[in-house]
Rosetta silent file (secondary structure, phi, psi, omega in degrees, C-alpha in Angstrom):
SEQUENCE: XXXXXXXXXXXXXXXXXXXXXXXXXXXXXXXXXXXXXXXXXXXXXXXXXXXXXXXXXXXXXXXXXXXXXXXXXXXXXXXXXXXXXXXXXXXXXXXXXXXXXXXXXXXXXXXXXXXXXXXXXXXXXXXXXXXXXXXXXXXXXXXXXXXXXXXXXXXXXXXXXXXXXXXXXXXXXXXXXXXXXXXXXXXXXXXXXXXXXXXXXXXXXXXX
SCORE:     score description
SCORE:     0.000 S_00000001
   1 L     0.000  -28.981 -171.930 -158.208  -84.644  -30.808 S_00000001
   2 L   -87.761 -173.176 -176.507 -154.457  -84.970  -30.601 S_00000001
   3 L   -73.653  135.761  177.498 -151.766  -86.083  -32.978 S_00000001
   4 L   167.847  179.513  174.878 -151.906  -89.661  -34.087 S_00000001
   5 L    87.408   -1.174  179.141 -153.140  -92.041  -36.709 S_00000001
   6 L   -73.529  154.653  178.548 -150.174  -91.768  -39.041 S_00000001
   7 L   -59.480  156.341  178.757 -148.984  -94.960  -40.717 S_00000001
   8 L   -59.204  131.079 -177.904 -146.272  -96.917  -38.935 S_00000001
   9 L   -64.551  150.827 -178.577 -142.928  -95.277  -39.713 S_00000001
  10 L   -80.952  -13.634  179.717 -140.570  -97.103  -42.001 S_00000001
  11 L  -100.657  166.630  177.143 -137.622  -96.386  -39.712 S_00000001
  12 L   -66.250  153.377 -177.412 -136.965  -97.738  -36.258 S_00000001
  13 L   -63.188  -21.422 -178.964 -138.612  -95.985  -33.355 S_00000001
  14 L   -81.295  -14.226 -177.102 -135.158  -94.990  -32.063 S_00000001
  15 L  -117.691  -20.790 -175.702 -134.295  -93.068  -35.234 S_00000001
  16 L   -90.895  122.176 -174.828 -137.585  -91.791  -36.655 S_00000001
  17 H   -66.202  -33.339 -179.900 -138.637  -88.453  -35.223 S_00000001
  18 H   -67.973  -37.652  176.150 -142.333  -89.038  -35.932 S_00000001
  19 H   -65.378  -40.804  177.501 -142.275  -92.299  -33.986 S_00000001
  20 H   -62.740  -42.423  179.226 -140.536  -90.535  -31.113 S_00000001
  21 H   -60.913  -45.479 -178.016 -143.114  -87.765  -31.154 S_00000001
  22 H   -63.068  -44.046 -179.341 -146.011  -90.194  -31.054 S_00000001
  23 H   -67.954  -43.753 -173.566 -144.527  -92.195  -28.174 S_00000001
  24 H   -69.272  -23.943 -176.342 -143.378  -89.201  -26.147 S_00000001
  25 L  -109.233    9.928 -173.715 -146.775  -87.457  -26.248 S_00000001
  26 H   -60.474  -42.918 -177.311 -149.061  -90.480  -25.883 S_00000001
  27 H   -66.149  -47.196 -179.734 -150.039  -89.786  -22.259 S_00000001
  28 H   -64.108  -38.346  177.520 -150.759  -86.091  -22.838 S_00000001
  29 H   -57.901  -49.066 -179.357 -152.679  -86.938  -26.027 S_00000001
  30 H   -63.660  -38.647 -179.751 -154.950  -89.321  -24.149 S_00000001
  31 H   -63.539  -42.934 -179.627 -155.475  -86.798  -21.348 S_00000001
  32 H   -64.215  -44.689 -179.577 -156.549  -84.072  -23.776 S_00000001
  33 H   -61.031  -41.869 -179.511 -158.989  -86.360  -25.593 S_00000001
  34 H   -66.729  -43.955 -177.365 -160.560  -87.471  -22.313 S_00000001
  35 H   -63.683  -43.566 -177.558 -160.816  -83.947  -20.928 S_00000001
  36 H   -71.029  -39.745  176.488 -162.418  -82.472  -24.042 S_00000001
  37 L    59.078   36.207 -174.073 -164.883  -85.329  -24.474 S_00000001
  38 L   -74.069  -14.444  177.676 -165.850  -84.184  -27.936 S_00000001
  39 L   -93.596    9.626  178.512 -166.996  -87.642  -29.026 S_00000001
  40 L   -64.607  123.135 -179.930 -169.592  -87.796  -26.249 S_00000001
  41 L   -65.839  -17.149  178.807 -172.949  -88.699  -27.853 S_00000001
  42 L   -99.541   12.553 -177.862 -174.683  -86.483  -25.244 S_00000001
  43 L   -57.341  125.074 -179.628 -172.505  -83.452  -25.972 S_00000001
  44 L  -103.749  170.732 -176.403 -174.620  -80.321  -25.650 S_00000001
  45 H   -63.172  -42.107 -177.434 -174.243  -76.843  -27.050 S_00000001
  46 H   -62.393  -44.225  179.526 -173.160  -75.225  -23.775 S_00000001
  47 H   -67.665  -38.997  178.008 -170.354  -77.686  -23.211 S_00000001
  48 H   -61.629  -41.021  176.756 -169.261  -77.436  -26.842 S_00000001
  49 H   -61.499  -41.765  179.309 -169.084  -73.650  -26.512 S_00000001
  50 H   -62.430  -43.209  179.713 -166.966  -74.033  -23.369 S_00000001
  51 H   -66.048  -46.765 -179.481 -164.587  -76.404  -25.141 S_00000001
  52 H   -62.001  -34.881  178.038 -164.346  -74.231  -28.250 S_00000001
  53 H   -62.590  -45.698  178.511 -163.640  -71.193  -26.090 S_00000001
  54 H   -64.644  -41.710 -179.398 -160.669  -72.930  -24.455 S_00000001
  55 H   -66.939  -38.784  178.767 -159.409  -74.200  -27.802 S_00000001
  56 H   -62.075  -46.210 -179.126 -159.727  -70.777  -29.415 S_00000001
  57 H   -67.533  -35.531  177.809 -157.702  -69.078  -26.704 S_00000001
  58 H   -66.528  -48.639 -179.443 -155.093  -71.840  -26.778 S_00000001
  59 H   -60.868  -36.799  178.627 -154.734  -71.732  -30.568 S_00000001
  60 H   -60.055  -45.210  179.409 -154.469  -67.942  -30.429 S_00000001
  61 H   -69.111  -42.874 -178.568 -151.530  -68.171  -28.016 S_00000001
  62 H   -64.320  -39.695 -179.114 -149.897  -71.090  -29.828 S_00000001
  63 H   -72.965  -28.601  177.264 -150.145  -69.366  -33.196 S_00000001
  64 H   -60.787  -43.407  177.632 -148.722  -66.115  -31.809 S_00000001
  65 H   -64.368  -39.403  178.424 -145.495  -67.943  -31.019 S_00000001
  66 H   -70.830  -34.340  176.714 -145.431  -69.533  -34.452 S_00000001
  67 H   -63.764  -40.214  177.983 -146.156  -66.203  -36.144 S_00000001
  68 H   -63.551  -42.194  176.264 -143.135  -64.689  -34.366 S_00000001
  69 H   -62.087  -43.352 -177.711 -140.992  -67.611  -35.557 S_00000001
  70 H   -61.952  -34.697  177.654 -142.336  -67.236  -39.116 S_00000001
  71 H   -67.017  -33.758  179.470 -141.289  -63.578  -39.188 S_00000001
  72 H   -81.871  -30.250 -175.047 -137.755  -64.582  -38.219 S_00000001
  73 L  -129.899   65.012 -174.507 -137.598  -67.682  -40.454 S_00000001
  74 H   -62.829  -31.450  179.122 -139.840  -66.996  -43.446 S_00000001
  75 H   -64.855  -47.090  178.364 -138.143  -69.630  -45.597 S_00000001
  76 H   -66.006  -38.562  178.806 -138.773  -72.437  -43.116 S_00000001
  77 H   -63.333  -37.908  177.494 -142.308  -71.166  -42.495 S_00000001
  78 H   -68.120  -36.266 -179.653 -142.962  -71.279  -46.230 S_00000001
  79 H   -61.355  -37.922 -179.385 -141.564  -74.803  -46.495 S_00000001
  80 L   -93.075    4.560  178.709 -144.113  -76.080  -43.974 S_00000001
  81 L    57.587   47.555 -177.365 -146.883  -73.877  -45.456 S_00000001
  82 H   -58.135  -37.946 -176.255 -147.493  -72.143  -42.143 S_00000001
  83 H   -60.912  -25.173  178.798 -149.802  -69.530  -43.690 S_00000001
  84 H   -85.690  -11.786 -169.053 -152.286  -72.316  -44.593 S_00000001
  85 H  -101.453    0.085  178.725 -152.194  -73.903  -41.160 S_00000001
  86 L   -70.261  138.748 -175.937 -153.544  -71.101  -38.960 S_00000001
  87 L  -135.557   -6.272 -177.395 -156.827  -72.059  -37.297 S_00000001
  88 H   -55.532  -39.292 -178.778 -157.544  -69.678  -34.418 S_00000001
  89 H   -66.101  -28.030  178.885 -159.880  -67.678  -36.638 S_00000001
  90 H   -71.926  -37.694  174.619 -161.835  -70.839  -37.458 S_00000001
  91 H   -62.465  -39.012  177.596 -162.483  -71.535  -33.769 S_00000001
  92 H   -63.371  -42.308  178.783 -163.726  -67.950  -33.468 S_00000001
  93 H   -64.748  -37.910  179.011 -166.052  -68.448  -36.427 S_00000001
  94 H   -65.377  -40.269  177.619 -167.383  -71.684  -34.927 S_00000001
  95 H   -60.638  -44.026  179.992 -168.133  -69.935  -31.647 S_00000001
  96 H   -65.527  -34.605  177.206 -170.096  -67.257  -33.479 S_00000001
  97 H   -63.866  -24.950  178.664 -171.974  -69.945  -35.399 S_00000001
  98 L   -94.455    7.289  177.351 -173.073  -71.267  -32.001 S_00000001
  99 L    82.621   20.012 -179.669 -174.201  -67.821  -30.878 S_00000001
 100 L  -120.749  157.720  176.818 -171.175  -67.112  -28.660 S_00000001
 101 L  -104.430  140.693  177.304 -168.406  -64.546  -28.836 S_00000001
 102 L   -59.653  145.943  179.312 -164.726  -65.546  -28.571 S_00000001
 103 L   -77.237  120.606  179.477 -163.093  -64.805  -25.232 S_00000001
 104 L   -95.352   12.514 -175.156 -160.758  -61.838  -25.557 S_00000001
 105 L   -92.900 -120.969 -170.095 -159.385  -62.284  -22.039 S_00000001
 106 L   -64.351  147.900  174.938 -156.851  -64.687  -20.604 S_00000001
 107 L  -128.229  148.691  175.733 -154.479  -66.718  -22.747 S_00000001
 108 L   -67.566  151.954  176.167 -152.302  -69.646  -21.715 S_00000001
 109 L   -93.035  116.345 -179.739 -148.605  -68.949  -21.259 S_00000001
 110 L  -114.355  150.574  176.610 -146.605  -70.992  -23.747 S_00000001
 111 L   -60.936  150.180  174.920 -142.838  -71.147  -24.210 S_00000001
 112 L   -64.074  149.032  175.266 -141.418  -68.972  -26.952 S_00000001
 113 L   -92.709  103.613 -170.673 -140.747  -70.699  -30.274 S_00000001
 114 L   -84.891  -26.489 -175.930 -137.014  -70.118  -30.591 S_00000001
 115 L  -156.977 -178.406 -175.957 -136.238  -71.975  -33.803 S_00000001
 116 H   -68.940  -32.744  176.591 -137.628  -74.243  -36.513 S_00000001
 117 H   -59.411  -46.401  179.263 -137.102  -77.396  -34.449 S_00000001
 118 H   -68.723  -33.854  177.072 -139.380  -76.009  -31.741 S_00000001
 119 H   -62.955  -43.179  179.920 -141.859  -74.756  -34.345 S_00000001
 120 H   -67.226  -32.669  175.452 -142.162  -78.243  -35.807 S_00000001
 121 H   -65.281  -44.400  177.727 -142.681  -79.658  -32.327 S_00000001
 122 H   -64.880  -41.120 -179.418 -145.532  -77.264  -31.654 S_00000001
 123 H   -65.342  -26.489  176.890 -147.005  -77.947  -35.066 S_00000001
 124 H   -56.756  -40.952 -179.341 -147.030  -81.679  -34.343 S_00000001
 125 H   -73.510  -48.709 -176.569 -149.736  -81.027  -31.766 S_00000001
 126 H   -65.854  -44.620 -177.416 -151.703  -78.454  -33.751 S_00000001
 127 H   -76.448  -37.465  178.543 -151.543  -80.308  -37.059 S_00000001
 128 H   -60.105  -28.069 -178.910 -151.984  -83.774  -35.602 S_00000001
 129 H   -66.827  -17.034  178.881 -155.300  -82.655  -34.172 S_00000001
 130 H   -72.348  -22.062 -179.653 -156.711  -82.404  -37.701 S_00000001
 131 H   -68.965  -56.145  174.936 -156.552  -86.205  -38.033 S_00000001
 132 H   -66.637  -24.721 -178.842 -158.881  -86.909  -35.135 S_00000001
 133 H   -62.526  -29.194  178.210 -160.683  -83.706  -36.008 S_00000001
 134 H   -64.720  -37.484  177.755 -162.210  -85.252  -39.106 S_00000001
 135 H   -71.915  -38.230  178.173 -163.983  -87.812  -36.906 S_00000001
 136 H   -62.212  -44.585 -178.810 -164.993  -85.128  -34.422 S_00000001
 137 H   -60.416  -42.167  178.650 -166.481  -82.997  -37.202 S_00000001
 138 H   -64.734  -40.736  179.313 -168.558  -85.920  -38.462 S_00000001
 139 H   -64.177  -46.351 -178.293 -169.751  -86.693  -34.945 S_00000001
 140 H   -60.764  -33.497 -179.461 -170.704  -83.074  -34.222 S_00000001
 141 H   -65.713  -17.746 -179.180 -172.736  -82.954  -37.430 S_00000001
 142 L   -93.705   -6.762 -173.934 -174.993  -85.701  -36.009 S_00000001
 143 L   -77.731  123.023  179.738 -175.777  -83.968  -32.705 S_00000001
 144 L   -65.450  -22.865 -178.682 -179.379  -82.783  -32.499 S_00000001
 145 L   -65.760  -22.589 -177.865 -178.333  -80.088  -30.006 S_00000001
 146 L   -87.659  -33.269 -179.005 -176.557  -78.190  -32.772 S_00000001
 147 L    85.326  159.303 -175.538 -179.299  -78.254  -35.355 S_00000001
 148 L   -72.060  -14.230 -175.549 -178.968  -78.576  -39.134 S_00000001
 149 L   -87.777   -6.261 -176.254 -178.029  -74.918  -39.623 S_00000001
 150 L  -100.745  123.050  175.480 -174.707  -75.120  -37.737 S_00000001
 151 L  -125.325  117.412 -177.831 -171.588  -76.144  -39.643 S_00000001
 152 L   -98.056  141.244 -173.695 -168.314  -76.085  -37.716 S_00000001
 153 L  -116.519  -14.960 -171.281 -165.001  -75.768  -39.547 S_00000001
 154 L   -71.816  -28.879 -175.623 -162.118  -75.700  -37.070 S_00000001
 155 L   -77.360  -25.654  179.760 -161.889  -79.427  -36.448 S_00000001
 156 L  -133.845   69.819 -171.594 -161.493  -80.365  -40.107 S_00000001
 157 L   -71.854  -21.023 -174.484 -159.995  -77.284  -41.762 S_00000001
 158 L  -102.317   -8.689  179.790 -158.499  -79.058  -44.779 S_00000001
 159 H    57.364 -126.076 -177.657 -161.369  -81.330  -45.766 S_00000001
 160 H   -67.161  -13.970  179.924 -160.225  -83.785  -48.423 S_00000001
 161 H   -91.552    6.658 -176.584 -156.675  -82.420  -48.133 S_00000001
 162 H   -55.777  -49.944 -178.971 -156.266  -83.491  -44.484 S_00000001
 163 H   -61.851  -41.772 -179.193 -154.092  -86.467  -45.328 S_00000001
 164 H   -65.947  -39.835  179.417 -151.947  -84.508  -47.757 S_00000001
 165 H   -67.003  -40.101  177.850 -151.360  -81.684  -45.285 S_00000001
 166 H   -67.060  -40.805  177.995 -150.365  -84.138  -42.545 S_00000001
 167 H   -61.417  -41.033  179.827 -148.070  -85.985  -44.952 S_00000001
 168 H   -63.868  -41.650  176.321 -146.411  -82.688  -45.907 S_00000001
 169 H   -60.284  -47.219 -179.133 -145.802  -81.852  -42.247 S_00000001
 170 H   -60.367  -42.585 -179.442 -144.261  -85.274  -41.619 S_00000001
 171 H   -62.146  -47.336 -179.262 -142.024  -84.975  -44.669 S_00000001
 172 H   -61.712  -41.577 -178.149 -140.741  -81.530  -43.680 S_00000001
 173 H   -66.241  -44.172  178.093 -140.087  -82.653  -40.113 S_00000001
 174 H   -64.059  -40.857  179.725 -138.177  -85.769  -41.170 S_00000001
 175 H   -65.972  -36.830  178.492 -136.165  -83.788  -43.712 S_00000001
 176 H   -61.613  -47.548 -179.206 -135.319  -81.173  -41.089 S_00000001
 177 H   -67.172  -40.425  179.399 -133.943  -83.794  -38.707 S_00000001
 178 H   -62.966  -29.050 -178.773 -132.117  -85.628  -41.504 S_00000001
 179 L   -87.974    4.828  177.065 -130.437  -82.352  -42.461 S_00000001
 180 L   116.001    3.724  175.664 -129.134  -81.781  -38.937 S_00000001
 181 L   -64.877  161.750 -175.460 -132.138  -80.555  -36.977 S_00000001
 182 L   -96.433  103.132 -178.628 -132.355  -81.439  -33.307 S_00000001
 183 H   -61.536  -33.847  179.825 -134.932  -84.190  -32.811 S_00000001
 184 H   -62.930  -38.728  178.823 -134.741  -83.753  -29.037 S_00000001
 185 H   -70.263  -36.224  175.945 -135.839  -80.120  -29.366 S_00000001
 186 H   -61.038  -49.371 -177.742 -138.688  -81.105  -31.683 S_00000001
 187 H   -64.979  -43.262 -179.163 -139.925  -83.709  -29.200 S_00000001
 188 H   -62.463  -39.436  179.521 -139.492  -81.443  -26.171 S_00000001
 189 H   -67.862  -37.702  177.611 -141.490  -78.662  -27.834 S_00000001
 190 H   -64.865  -43.821  179.915 -144.289  -81.065  -28.721 S_00000001
 191 H   -63.641  -42.338  179.542 -144.474  -82.358  -25.157 S_00000001
 192 H   -62.511  -39.932  179.531 -144.485  -78.821  -23.756 S_00000001
 193 H   -67.038  -44.906  179.331 -147.307  -77.845  -26.114 S_00000001
 194 H   -63.495  -42.038  179.673 -149.384  -80.916  -25.283 S_00000001
 195 H   -61.840  -42.631  178.957 -148.813  -80.412  -21.551 S_00000001
 196 H   -65.586  -39.581  178.982 -149.933  -76.789  -21.824 S_00000001
 197 H   -64.275  -44.053  179.522 -153.006  -77.787  -23.837 S_00000001
 198 H   -61.867  -43.422 -179.498 -153.999  -80.430  -21.292 S_00000001
 199 H   -66.693  -40.418 -177.376 -153.594  -77.983  -18.405 S_00000001
 200 H   -67.738  -33.779 -177.505 -155.485  -75.199  -20.203 S_00000001
 201 H   -87.578  -10.520 -177.822 -158.430  -77.440  -21.040 S_00000001
 202 H   -56.191  -38.854  179.311 -158.714  -79.050  -17.595 S_00000001
 203 H   -59.022  -24.089  178.272 -161.200  -76.437  -16.268 S_00000001
 204 H   -64.615  -37.102  177.051 -163.682  -77.600  -18.912 S_00000001
 205 L    80.900  150.954  177.310 -163.746  -80.973  -17.178 S_00000001
 206 L   -72.458  151.142  179.761 -164.514  -84.392  -18.570 S_00000001
 207 L   -63.980  150.616  179.980 -168.118  -85.082  -19.573 S_00000001
 208 L   -68.553    0.000    0.000 -170.325  -86.688  -16.954 S_00000001
Protein backbone atom coordinates (compact mmCIF):
# COMPACT_ATOMS: atom_id res chain seq x y z
CA UNK A 1 0.00 0.00 0.00
CA UNK A 2 2.84 2.36 0.76
CA UNK A 3 5.39 4.18 -1.32
CA UNK A 4 7.82 2.04 -3.21
CA UNK A 5 8.56 0.34 -6.46
CA UNK A 6 10.31 3.25 -8.14
CA UNK A 7 13.35 2.46 -10.26
CA UNK A 8 16.72 2.58 -8.53
CA UNK A 9 17.82 6.22 -8.35
CA UNK A 10 20.66 7.31 -10.55
CA UNK A 11 22.29 9.22 -7.70
CA UNK A 12 23.88 7.84 -4.57
CA UNK A 13 21.61 7.03 -1.67
CA UNK A 14 23.34 9.75 0.38
CA UNK A 15 22.40 12.49 -2.09
CA UNK A 16 19.14 11.41 -3.73
CA UNK A 17 16.07 12.47 -1.78
CA UNK A 18 13.91 9.69 -3.22
CA UNK A 19 16.39 7.05 -2.07
CA UNK A 20 16.45 8.63 1.38
CA UNK A 21 12.67 8.65 1.52
CA UNK A 22 12.42 4.99 0.58
CA UNK A 23 15.03 3.93 3.15
CA UNK A 24 13.76 6.13 5.96
CA UNK A 25 10.15 4.92 5.68
CA UNK A 26 10.76 1.23 4.97
CA UNK A 27 9.75 0.00 8.43
CA UNK A 28 6.56 2.08 8.58
CA UNK A 29 5.70 1.05 5.01
CA UNK A 30 5.93 -2.62 5.89
CA UNK A 31 3.88 -2.11 9.06
CA UNK A 32 1.06 -0.41 7.16
CA UNK A 33 0.94 -3.12 4.49
CA UNK A 34 0.81 -5.86 7.12
CA UNK A 35 -1.85 -4.11 9.20
CA UNK A 36 -4.16 -3.41 6.27
CA UNK A 37 -3.83 -6.89 4.80
CA UNK A 38 -5.48 -5.86 1.57
CA UNK A 39 -3.83 -8.63 -0.45
CA UNK A 40 -5.39 -11.32 1.74
CA UNK A 41 -7.13 -13.83 -0.57
CA UNK A 42 -9.81 -14.32 2.14
CA UNK A 43 -10.52 -10.60 2.49
CA UNK A 44 -14.23 -10.12 3.14
CA UNK A 45 -16.54 -7.18 2.64
CA UNK A 46 -16.80 -6.27 6.33
CA UNK A 47 -13.06 -6.07 6.80
CA UNK A 48 -12.66 -4.13 3.55
CA UNK A 49 -15.25 -1.62 4.75
CA UNK A 50 -13.36 -1.25 8.04
CA UNK A 51 -10.09 -0.64 6.21
CA UNK A 52 -11.63 1.81 3.75
CA UNK A 53 -13.23 3.70 6.62
CA UNK A 54 -9.85 4.20 8.31
CA UNK A 55 -8.22 5.17 5.02
CA UNK A 56 -10.98 7.64 4.19
CA UNK A 57 -10.68 9.43 7.51
CA UNK A 58 -6.89 9.47 7.26
CA UNK A 59 -6.89 10.84 3.71
CA UNK A 60 -9.44 13.47 4.74
CA UNK A 61 -7.13 14.72 7.50
CA UNK A 62 -3.98 14.45 5.38
CA UNK A 63 -5.55 16.34 2.50
CA UNK A 64 -6.84 19.09 4.80
CA UNK A 65 -3.26 19.94 5.69
CA UNK A 66 -2.23 19.89 2.05
CA UNK A 67 -5.21 22.04 1.05
CA UNK A 68 -4.13 24.66 3.61
CA UNK A 69 -0.59 24.58 2.17
CA UNK A 70 -1.96 24.86 -1.39
CA UNK A 71 -3.87 28.02 -0.46
CA UNK A 72 -0.66 29.57 0.84
CA UNK A 73 1.58 28.27 -1.97
CA UNK A 74 -0.61 27.97 -5.07
CA UNK A 75 2.37 28.03 -7.44
CA UNK A 76 4.07 25.06 -5.79
CA UNK A 77 0.74 23.24 -5.51
CA UNK A 78 0.19 23.74 -9.23
CA UNK A 79 3.69 22.49 -10.03
CA UNK A 80 2.96 19.16 -8.33
CA UNK A 81 -0.61 19.07 -9.73
CA UNK A 82 -2.13 18.86 -6.26
CA UNK A 83 -5.68 19.38 -7.55
CA UNK A 84 -5.43 16.06 -9.47
CA UNK A 85 -4.06 14.13 -6.51
CA UNK A 86 -6.92 14.41 -4.00
CA UNK A 87 -8.42 11.02 -3.17
CA UNK A 88 -10.50 11.28 0.00
CA UNK A 89 -13.66 11.57 -2.08
CA UNK A 90 -12.77 8.35 -3.90
CA UNK A 91 -12.54 6.42 -0.63
CA UNK A 92 -15.97 7.81 0.26
CA UNK A 93 -17.36 6.67 -3.09
CA UNK A 94 -15.88 3.20 -2.60
CA UNK A 95 -17.51 2.91 0.81
CA UNK A 96 -20.88 3.79 -0.68
CA UNK A 97 -20.33 1.24 -3.44
CA UNK A 98 -19.98 -1.34 -0.66
CA UNK A 99 -23.19 -0.18 1.00
CA UNK A 100 -21.51 1.80 3.80
CA UNK A 101 -21.45 5.47 4.67
CA UNK A 102 -18.17 7.33 5.33
CA UNK A 103 -17.42 8.04 8.97
CA UNK A 104 -17.96 11.71 9.72
CA UNK A 105 -16.52 11.41 13.23
CA UNK A 106 -12.97 11.22 14.50
CA UNK A 107 -9.97 12.14 12.39
CA UNK A 108 -6.30 11.47 13.09
CA UNK A 109 -4.23 14.39 14.31
CA UNK A 110 -1.49 15.15 11.80
CA UNK A 111 1.21 17.82 11.96
CA UNK A 112 0.49 21.00 10.05
CA UNK A 113 2.05 21.26 6.59
CA UNK A 114 4.20 24.35 7.05
CA UNK A 115 5.92 24.57 3.68
CA UNK A 116 6.47 22.85 0.34
CA UNK A 117 9.20 20.58 1.70
CA UNK A 118 6.75 19.14 4.22
CA UNK A 119 4.01 18.95 1.59
CA UNK A 120 6.25 16.85 -0.65
CA UNK A 121 7.07 14.59 2.29
CA UNK A 122 3.41 13.98 2.99
CA UNK A 123 2.72 13.44 -0.69
CA UNK A 124 5.43 10.77 -0.84
CA UNK A 125 3.21 8.59 1.32
CA UNK A 126 -0.10 9.44 -0.34
CA UNK A 127 1.19 9.26 -3.90
CA UNK A 128 3.45 6.27 -3.35
CA UNK A 129 0.42 4.28 -2.29
CA UNK A 130 -0.90 4.43 -5.86
CA UNK A 131 1.93 2.14 -7.00
CA UNK A 132 0.97 -0.76 -4.77
CA UNK A 133 -2.63 0.32 -5.20
CA UNK A 134 -2.72 -0.91 -8.78
CA UNK A 135 -1.99 -4.44 -7.54
CA UNK A 136 -4.51 -4.08 -4.72
CA UNK A 137 -7.21 -2.96 -7.17
CA UNK A 138 -6.59 -5.99 -9.38
CA UNK A 139 -6.70 -8.30 -6.38
CA UNK A 140 -9.93 -6.80 -5.04
CA UNK A 141 -11.57 -7.26 -8.43
CA UNK A 142 -11.09 -11.04 -8.07
CA UNK A 143 -12.73 -11.37 -4.64
CA UNK A 144 -16.06 -13.18 -4.79
CA UNK A 145 -17.16 -11.37 -1.61
CA UNK A 146 -17.43 -8.11 -3.54
CA UNK A 147 -19.40 -9.36 -6.50
CA UNK A 148 -19.12 -8.29 -10.14
CA UNK A 149 -21.13 -5.10 -9.63
CA UNK A 150 -18.60 -3.42 -7.31
CA UNK A 151 -15.79 -1.37 -8.84
CA UNK A 152 -13.48 0.43 -6.42
CA UNK A 153 -11.50 3.47 -7.55
CA UNK A 154 -9.44 4.85 -4.67
CA UNK A 155 -6.57 2.40 -4.87
CA UNK A 156 -5.79 3.07 -8.52
CA UNK A 157 -7.05 6.61 -9.17
CA UNK A 158 -4.88 7.33 -12.21
CA UNK A 159 -5.27 4.10 -14.15
CA UNK A 160 -2.83 4.03 -17.05
CA UNK A 161 -1.35 7.33 -15.87
CA UNK A 162 -0.12 5.91 -12.54
CA UNK A 163 3.49 5.72 -13.65
CA UNK A 164 3.44 9.18 -15.18
CA UNK A 165 1.93 10.76 -12.07
CA UNK A 166 4.51 9.09 -9.82
CA UNK A 167 7.32 10.16 -12.16
CA UNK A 168 6.05 13.75 -12.06
CA UNK A 169 6.04 13.71 -8.25
CA UNK A 170 9.60 12.37 -8.16
CA UNK A 171 10.79 14.99 -10.64
CA UNK A 172 9.24 17.87 -8.70
CA UNK A 173 10.66 16.61 -5.42
CA UNK A 174 14.18 16.20 -6.81
CA UNK A 175 14.03 19.61 -8.47
CA UNK A 176 12.85 21.20 -5.22
CA UNK A 177 15.80 19.79 -3.29
CA UNK A 178 18.26 20.64 -6.07
CA UNK A 179 17.01 24.23 -5.97
CA UNK A 180 17.67 24.55 -2.24
CA UNK A 181 14.79 22.70 -0.59
CA UNK A 182 15.45 20.95 2.69
CA UNK A 183 15.68 17.20 2.12
CA UNK A 184 15.67 16.57 5.87
CA UNK A 185 12.28 18.28 6.18
CA UNK A 186 10.91 16.27 3.25
CA UNK A 187 12.04 13.01 4.85
CA UNK A 188 10.85 13.96 8.33
CA UNK A 189 7.39 14.84 7.02
CA UNK A 190 7.14 11.54 5.16
CA UNK A 191 8.11 9.58 8.26
CA UNK A 192 5.62 11.50 10.39
CA UNK A 193 2.86 10.82 7.87
CA UNK A 194 3.67 7.11 7.63
CA UNK A 195 3.88 6.81 11.42
CA UNK A 196 0.48 8.47 11.78
CA UNK A 197 -1.02 6.22 9.11
CA UNK A 198 0.32 3.08 10.79
CA UNK A 199 -1.03 4.17 14.18
CA UNK A 200 -4.43 5.17 12.76
CA UNK A 201 -4.89 1.86 10.95
CA UNK A 202 -3.77 -0.34 13.85
CA UNK A 203 -7.31 -0.74 15.29
CA UNK A 204 -8.31 -2.52 12.07
CA UNK A 205 -5.84 -5.26 12.97
CA UNK A 206 -3.97 -7.65 10.74
CA UNK A 207 -6.02 -10.36 9.01
CA UNK A 208 -6.26 -13.69 10.79
